[in-house]
């Protein structure tokens, strides 16, 4: 009995709420767009019209994919079309990152949005979708200011760091006079620390460029073998210290690449640095370079700790580090693979990996020969 009463009560509430719903729809301070299953707009609330700057008649009955197609930063193609995802997969799509998705107003201006696109399901069939969105220009501005500040600080750190590194190297070479064993050790540690810090500063600069959408490709001719050898020479001390063996599998007749001049260095430096970090002493790291049609295939294989299954989907996320990696190396940042992947997306390349826990990992990268 109580159960039936409860149901009746709920129904009544529903009837009341359907009236209220209209009020909510009309007065909500969030934009709301409803479409049918093909993405044709059937309803919009006043806030959506205000934000988009269109009169209702110019949107209702029109395809949201045409009139309200989402864009990326600065008019670039959006990474994802939330409405399409909701309609095609039946899954809810949420985006709250300050600078990923933009709507274009009738006036031609764009604004960043946080949004949720959800399918409307009736009798297990997708009959439409509802998109809820808010203008997050203010938040986006703050986020940009944060990234600009990080970029400024990183730039300022660059010069003193370069001086510390250079002078330490000179002293280690004996330019300032003969060194005792202890002095050598102290200076070697200083040099290693300054290299780590220089890498962190480079990473911070790259991340702020990615977030601000200001990665500017400086296209030039790059020789893959040379890029790989430069990186390996940079890590000579760590390789010696950990007694790692390095194997090279370079194809003969490798093509010269016409790509962003920093691209290969960023890729190989991060992948090799990880392979060296996450491989115990005495292990082996193999770097491969091979032509594959109109792509260069770079492989970095190690005999290290491997990537746990539950971490597989997350290793490209910003700041993510798996537990076994944290245990092995306390100083990683979780930025390297995020940077590599972001640069590769821009360069129309690809990255993936295979891994066996406790046995080793191989990273594969495809870079177009002509970006
Ligand atoms: P970092 O190495 O600074 O932690 P990355 O973004 O380069 O950051 O890598 C993210 C995570 O991916 C690492 O913390 C680690 O968990 C995993 N990973 C990357 N490369 C390897 C590898 N060669 N072997 C094992 N784990 C790896």
mmCIF file of N, CA and C and ligand atoms in Angstrom, residues 274-275 277-278 302 305-307 315 320-322 325 332-338 361 363, ligand 1:
data_model
loop_
_atom_site.group_PDB
_atom_site.id
_atom_site.type_symbol
_atom_site.label_atom_id
_atom_site.label_comp_id
_atom_site.label_asym_id
_atom_site.label_seq_id
_atom_site.Cartn_x
_atom_site.Cartn_y
_atom_site.Cartn_z
ATOM 1 N N UNK A 274 62.282 7.539 -21.125
ATOM 2 C CA UNK A 274 61.422 6.613 -20.375
ATOM 3 C C UNK A 274 62.014 5.203 -20.367
ATOM 4 N N UNK A 275 62.454 4.747 -21.544
ATOM 5 C CA UNK A 275 63.000 3.385 -21.637
ATOM 6 C C UNK A 275 64.191 3.242 -20.681
ATOM 7 N N UNK A 277 64.795 5.104 -17.985
ATOM 8 C CA UNK A 277 64.341 5.276 -16.599
ATOM 9 C C UNK A 277 63.686 4.017 -16.059
ATOM 10 N N UNK A 278 62.838 3.400 -16.893
ATOM 11 C CA UNK A 278 62.025 2.297 -16.395
ATOM 12 C C UNK A 278 62.613 0.922 -16.710
ATOM 13 N N UNK A 302 62.256 -1.705 -24.717
ATOM 14 C CA UNK A 302 63.102 -1.879 -23.523
ATOM 15 C C UNK A 302 62.795 -3.192 -22.827
ATOM 16 N N UNK A 305 60.234 -2.472 -16.633
ATOM 17 C CA UNK A 305 59.179 -2.919 -15.714
ATOM 18 C C UNK A 305 57.816 -3.132 -16.373
ATOM 19 N N UNK A 306 57.622 -2.540 -17.546
ATOM 20 C CA UNK A 306 56.340 -2.695 -18.241
ATOM 21 C C UNK A 306 55.266 -1.759 -17.710
ATOM 22 N N UNK A 307 54.161 -1.718 -18.454
ATOM 23 C CA UNK A 307 53.046 -0.830 -18.080
ATOM 24 C C UNK A 307 51.878 -1.686 -17.594
ATOM 25 N N UNK A 315 48.332 6.440 -19.807
ATOM 26 C CA UNK A 315 49.727 6.914 -19.860
ATOM 27 C C UNK A 315 49.930 8.167 -20.716
ATOM 28 N N UNK A 320 49.842 11.918 -15.588
ATOM 29 C CA UNK A 320 49.610 10.554 -15.103
ATOM 30 C C UNK A 320 50.915 9.756 -15.001
ATOM 31 N N UNK A 321 51.079 9.027 -13.907
ATOM 32 C CA UNK A 321 52.223 8.117 -13.742
ATOM 33 C C UNK A 321 51.713 6.829 -13.102
ATOM 34 N N UNK A 322 52.125 5.684 -13.615
ATOM 35 C CA UNK A 322 51.683 4.408 -13.024
ATOM 36 C C UNK A 322 52.465 4.162 -11.733
ATOM 37 N N UNK A 325 56.012 2.897 -11.984
ATOM 38 C CA UNK A 325 56.949 3.910 -12.461
ATOM 39 C C UNK A 325 57.339 4.850 -11.316
ATOM 40 N N UNK A 332 59.839 11.736 -12.036
ATOM 41 C CA UNK A 332 59.110 11.933 -13.297
ATOM 42 C C UNK A 332 57.966 12.918 -13.097
ATOM 43 N N UNK A 333 57.417 13.400 -14.204
ATOM 44 C CA UNK A 333 56.354 14.406 -14.089
ATOM 45 C C UNK A 333 55.037 13.962 -14.725
ATOM 46 N N UNK A 334 55.110 12.941 -15.562
ATOM 47 C CA UNK A 334 53.894 12.522 -16.263
ATOM 48 C C UNK A 334 53.541 13.476 -17.395
ATOM 49 N N UNK A 335 54.511 14.236 -17.875
ATOM 50 C CA UNK A 335 54.233 15.185 -18.962
ATOM 51 C C UNK A 335 54.728 14.685 -20.326
ATOM 52 N N UNK A 336 55.781 13.837 -20.304
ATOM 53 C CA UNK A 336 56.454 13.448 -21.546
ATOM 54 C C UNK A 336 55.538 12.881 -22.627
ATOM 55 N N UNK A 337 54.787 11.840 -22.285
ATOM 56 C CA UNK A 337 53.956 11.199 -23.315
ATOM 57 C C UNK A 337 52.809 12.099 -23.753
ATOM 58 N N UNK A 338 52.314 12.932 -22.828
ATOM 59 C CA UNK A 338 51.262 13.887 -23.184
ATOM 60 C C UNK A 338 51.793 14.858 -24.252
ATOM 61 N N UNK A 361 58.635 -3.017 -22.632
ATOM 62 C CA UNK A 361 57.662 -2.204 -23.371
ATOM 63 C C UNK A 361 58.257 -1.801 -24.712
ATOM 64 N N UNK A 363 57.436 1.134 -27.629
ATOM 65 C CA UNK A 363 56.639 2.247 -28.149
ATOM 66 C C UNK A 363 56.871 2.346 -29.648
HETATM 67 P P1 LIG B 1 57.120 10.312 -16.697
HETATM 68 O O1 LIG B 1 58.049 9.337 -17.319
HETATM 69 O O2 LIG B 1 57.741 11.616 -16.363
HETATM 70 O O3 LIG B 1 56.374 9.714 -15.536
HETATM 71 P P2 LIG B 1 55.603 10.154 -19.196
HETATM 72 O O4 LIG B 1 54.449 10.978 -19.639
HETATM 73 O O5 LIG B 1 56.783 10.118 -20.078
HETATM 74 O O6 LIG B 1 55.974 10.704 -17.754
HETATM 75 O O7 LIG B 1 55.075 8.689 -18.976
HETATM 76 C C1 LIG B 1 53.842 8.482 -18.298
HETATM 77 C C2 LIG B 1 53.832 7.120 -17.627
HETATM 78 O O8 LIG B 1 53.825 6.090 -18.627
HETATM 79 C C3 LIG B 1 55.045 6.823 -16.775
HETATM 80 O O9 LIG B 1 54.974 7.412 -15.499
HETATM 81 C C4 LIG B 1 54.979 5.306 -16.721
HETATM 82 O O10 LIG B 1 53.991 4.888 -15.818
HETATM 83 C C5 LIG B 1 54.504 4.930 -18.137
HETATM 84 N N1 LIG B 1 55.631 4.626 -19.041
HETATM 85 C C6 LIG B 1 56.050 5.361 -20.085
HETATM 86 N N2 LIG B 1 57.074 4.766 -20.733
HETATM 87 C C7 LIG B 1 57.308 3.601 -20.084
HETATM 88 C C8 LIG B 1 58.229 2.515 -20.265
HETATM 89 N N3 LIG B 1 59.116 2.520 -21.259
HETATM 90 N N4 LIG B 1 58.165 1.485 -19.402
HETATM 91 C C9 LIG B 1 57.248 1.465 -18.399
HETATM 92 N N5 LIG B 1 56.345 2.451 -18.169
HETATM 93 C C10 LIG B 1 56.379 3.504 -18.992
#
